[in-house]
PDB file of C-alpha atoms in Angstrom:
ATOM      1  CA  UNK M   1      95.446  84.268 129.693  1.00 46.00           C
ATOM      2  CA  UNK M   2      92.524  83.980 127.119  1.00 65.00           C
ATOM      3  CA  UNK M   3      92.808  85.353 123.675  1.00 84.00           C
ATOM      4  CA  UNK M   4      89.899  87.681 122.860  1.00 91.00           C
ATOM      5  CA  UNK M   5      88.585  88.638 119.554  1.00 92.00           C
ATOM      6  CA  UNK M   6      88.655  92.034 118.072  1.00 93.00           C
ATOM      7  CA  UNK M   7      85.603  94.088 117.284  1.00 95.00           C
ATOM      8  CA  UNK M   8      86.317  93.489 113.769  1.00 95.00           C
ATOM      9  CA  UNK M   9      86.188  89.863 114.185  1.00 95.00           C
ATOM     10  CA  UNK M  10      83.057  90.073 116.138  1.00 95.00           C
ATOM     11  CA  UNK M  11      81.442  92.277 113.362  1.00 94.00           C
ATOM     12  CA  UNK M  12      82.422  89.619 110.705  1.00 94.00           C
ATOM     13  CA  UNK M  13      80.963  86.882 112.830  1.00 95.00           C
ATOM     14  CA  UNK M  14      77.647  89.146 113.097  1.00 94.00           C
ATOM     15  CA  UNK M  15      77.457  89.399 109.210  1.00 91.00           C
ATOM     16  CA  UNK M  16      78.305  85.646 108.762  1.00 91.00           C
ATOM     17  CA  UNK M  17      81.736  86.450 107.407  1.00 90.00           C
ATOM     18  CA  UNK M  18      85.148  85.747 108.354  1.00 86.00           C
ATOM     19  CA  UNK M  19      87.408  82.959 108.346  1.00 87.00           C
ATOM     20  CA  UNK M  20      87.283  82.223 112.175  1.00 90.00           C
ATOM     21  CA  UNK M  21      83.519  81.713 112.668  1.00 91.00           C
ATOM     22  CA  UNK M  22      83.939  78.307 114.354  1.00 92.00           C
ATOM     23  CA  UNK M  23      86.589  79.683 116.733  1.00 94.00           C
ATOM     24  CA  UNK M  24      84.566  82.541 117.598  1.00 95.00           C
ATOM     25  CA  UNK M  25      81.436  80.628 118.214  1.00 94.00           C
ATOM     26  CA  UNK M  26      83.276  78.597 120.712  1.00 95.00           C
ATOM     27  CA  UNK M  27      84.945  81.387 122.343  1.00 95.00           C
ATOM     28  CA  UNK M  28      81.597  83.157 122.969  1.00 95.00           C
ATOM     29  CA  UNK M  29      80.530  79.976 124.767  1.00 95.00           C
ATOM     30  CA  UNK M  30      83.149  80.595 127.486  1.00 94.00           C
ATOM     31  CA  UNK M  31      84.085  84.183 127.604  1.00 94.00           C
ATOM     32  CA  UNK M  32      81.792  86.784 129.338  1.00 95.00           C
ATOM     33  CA  UNK M  33      83.934  89.733 128.115  1.00 94.00           C
ATOM     34  CA  UNK M  34      83.683  88.961 124.537  1.00 95.00           C
ATOM     35  CA  UNK M  35      79.986  88.197 124.967  1.00 96.00           C
ATOM     36  CA  UNK M  36      79.216  91.675 126.373  1.00 96.00           C
ATOM     37  CA  UNK M  37      81.448  93.252 123.390  1.00 96.00           C
ATOM     38  CA  UNK M  38      79.318  91.103 120.903  1.00 96.00           C
ATOM     39  CA  UNK M  39      76.123  92.114 122.301  1.00 96.00           C
ATOM     40  CA  UNK M  40      77.238  95.888 122.106  1.00 96.00           C
ATOM     41  CA  UNK M  41      78.235  95.300 118.466  1.00 96.00           C
ATOM     42  CA  UNK M  42      74.996  93.734 117.666  1.00 95.00           C
ATOM     43  CA  UNK M  43      72.898  96.362 119.232  1.00 95.00           C
ATOM     44  CA  UNK M  44      74.642  98.936 117.331  1.00 94.00           C
ATOM     45  CA  UNK M  45      74.470  97.041 114.026  1.00 93.00           C
ATOM     46  CA  UNK M  46      70.812  96.310 114.433  1.00 91.00           C
ATOM     47  CA  UNK M  47      70.060  99.923 114.342  1.00 92.00           C
ATOM     48  CA  UNK M  48      71.395 100.289 110.924  1.00 90.00           C
ATOM     49  CA  UNK M  49      68.592  99.893 108.524  1.00 85.00           C
ATOM     50  CA  UNK M  50      69.382  98.494 104.894  1.00 83.00           C
ATOM     51  CA  UNK M  51      68.059 100.886 102.316  1.00 87.00           C
ATOM     52  CA  UNK M  52      65.383  99.677  99.974  1.00 89.00           C
ATOM     53  CA  UNK M  53      66.495  98.684  96.614  1.00 87.00           C
ATOM     54  CA  UNK M  54      64.655 100.392  93.861  1.00 87.00           C
ATOM     55  CA  UNK M  55      62.807  98.312  91.247  1.00 89.00           C
ATOM     56  CA  UNK M  56      64.696  98.431  87.890  1.00 91.00           C
ATOM     57  CA  UNK M  57      62.418  99.224  84.854  1.00 92.00           C
ATOM     58  CA  UNK M  58      62.590  97.874  81.429  1.00 93.00           C
ATOM     59  CA  UNK M  59      64.604 100.954  80.315  1.00 93.00           C
ATOM     60  CA  UNK M  60      67.175 100.680  83.119  1.00 93.00           C
ATOM     61  CA  UNK M  61      70.062 100.112  80.764  1.00 92.00           C
ATOM     62  CA  UNK M  62      69.148 102.798  78.482  1.00 93.00           C
ATOM     63  CA  UNK M  63      68.893 105.158  81.478  1.00 92.00           C
ATOM     64  CA  UNK M  64      72.213 104.333  82.848  1.00 91.00           C
ATOM     65  CA  UNK M  65      73.859 104.619  79.331  1.00 92.00           C
ATOM     66  CA  UNK M  66      72.225 108.000  78.854  1.00 92.00           C
ATOM     67  CA  UNK M  67      73.948 109.009  82.336  1.00 92.00           C
ATOM     68  CA  UNK M  68      77.206 107.606  81.386  1.00 93.00           C
ATOM     69  CA  UNK M  69      77.781 107.983  77.648  1.00 90.00           C
ATOM     70  CA  UNK M  70      79.466 111.445  77.941  1.00 88.00           C
ATOM     71  CA  UNK M  71      82.093 110.052  80.239  1.00 88.00           C
ATOM     72  CA  UNK M  72      83.108 107.184  77.913  1.00 84.00           C
ATOM     73  CA  UNK M  73      85.747 108.042  75.534  1.00 75.00           C
ATOM     74  CA  UNK M  74      84.889 107.410  71.973  1.00 71.00           C
ATOM     75  CA  UNK M  75      87.273 105.483  69.842  1.00 70.00           C
ATOM     76  CA  UNK M  76      87.659 105.894  66.050  1.00 65.00           C
ATOM     77  CA  UNK M  77      87.336 102.865  64.031  1.00 62.00           C
ATOM     78  CA  UNK M  78      88.493 102.206  60.596  1.00 61.00           C
ATOM     79  CA  UNK M  79      87.689  99.404  58.267  1.00 62.00           C
ATOM     80  CA  UNK M  80      90.742  97.701  58.980  1.00 61.00           C
ATOM     81  CA  UNK M  81      91.002  98.279  62.773  1.00 57.00           C
ATOM     82  CA  UNK M  82      89.578  94.849  63.493  1.00 58.00           C
ATOM     83  CA  UNK M  83      92.549  93.244  61.759  1.00 55.00           C
ATOM     84  CA  UNK M  84      95.094  94.513  64.328  1.00 55.00           C
ATOM     85  CA  UNK M  85      94.568  91.558  66.399  1.00 54.00           C
ATOM     86  CA  UNK M  86      95.793  89.346  63.882  1.00 53.00           C
ATOM     87  CA  UNK M  87      99.065  91.133  63.236  1.00 52.00           C
ATOM     88  CA  UNK M  88     101.060  88.109  64.766  1.00 52.00           C
ATOM     89  CA  UNK M  89      98.964  85.692  62.457  1.00 52.00           C
ATOM     90  CA  UNK M  90      99.630  87.679  59.431  1.00 51.00           C
ATOM     91  CA  UNK M  91     103.336  87.980  59.910  1.00 50.00           C
ATOM     92  CA  UNK M  92     103.295  84.272  60.299  1.00 51.00           C
ATOM     93  CA  UNK M  93     101.360  83.812  56.941  1.00 50.00           C
ATOM     94  CA  UNK M  94     103.514  86.203  55.292  1.00 51.00           C
ATOM     95  CA  UNK M  95     106.764  84.615  56.662  1.00 51.00           C
ATOM     96  CA  UNK M  96     105.463  81.135  55.358  1.00 51.00           C
ATOM     97  CA  UNK M  97     105.108  82.537  52.037  1.00 51.00           C
ATOM     98  CA  UNK M  98     108.753  82.731  51.507  1.00 50.00           C
ATOM     99  CA  UNK M  99     108.984  79.120  50.661  1.00 52.00           C
ATOM    100  CA  UNK M 100     107.153  79.710  47.556  1.00 53.00           C
ATOM    101  CA  UNK M 101     109.911  81.842  45.933  1.00 53.00           C
ATOM    102  CA  UNK M 102     112.012  80.324  43.128  1.00 55.00           C
ATOM    103  CA  UNK M 103     115.540  79.731  44.651  1.00 55.00           C
ATOM    104  CA  UNK M 104     114.440  79.665  48.147  1.00 54.00           C
ATOM    105  CA  UNK M 105     115.820  76.351  49.683  1.00 57.00           C
ATOM    106  CA  UNK M 106     114.858  77.109  53.219  1.00 59.00           C
ATOM    107  CA  UNK M 107     116.834  77.807  56.347  1.00 61.00           C
ATOM    108  CA  UNK M 108     120.365  76.584  56.849  1.00 63.00           C
ATOM    109  CA  UNK M 109     120.307  73.386  59.304  1.00 62.00           C
ATOM    110  CA  UNK M 110     116.381  73.028  59.015  1.00 59.00           C
ATOM    111  CA  UNK M 111     115.417  69.689  57.418  1.00 60.00           C
ATOM    112  CA  UNK M 112     111.737  70.027  58.046  1.00 61.00           C
ATOM    113  CA  UNK M 113     109.373  69.037  60.793  1.00 60.00           C
ATOM    114  CA  UNK M 114     109.588  65.186  61.991  1.00 64.00           C
ATOM    115  CA  UNK M 115     106.946  63.056  60.309  1.00 60.00           C
ATOM    116  CA  UNK M 116     106.290  65.316  57.304  1.00 53.00           C
TER     117      UNK M 116
END
């Protein structure tokens, strides 16, 4: 029994997509039923005209922004909002500042980094 390809497989083949292009190509050389199905598909898809893509003017970005800006939520920014990404770094730098306090001898069992 011969394996026939689905309409989806043949449609993807028509558009030059799909993973099994070589298999389909070989199969179409020897299977009259799939060739007939493929001809029907190509006839139907050939009737579909691709729409023309309009030219974009110099102001295209501005036009898009004017259409969508009311949909974009506004964020409040403070002078220090940019520092929120550095919270891990600031915590580390604050932690490392403990070594400068008088009487702080380090952590129990920690003798320092090797080679330093």
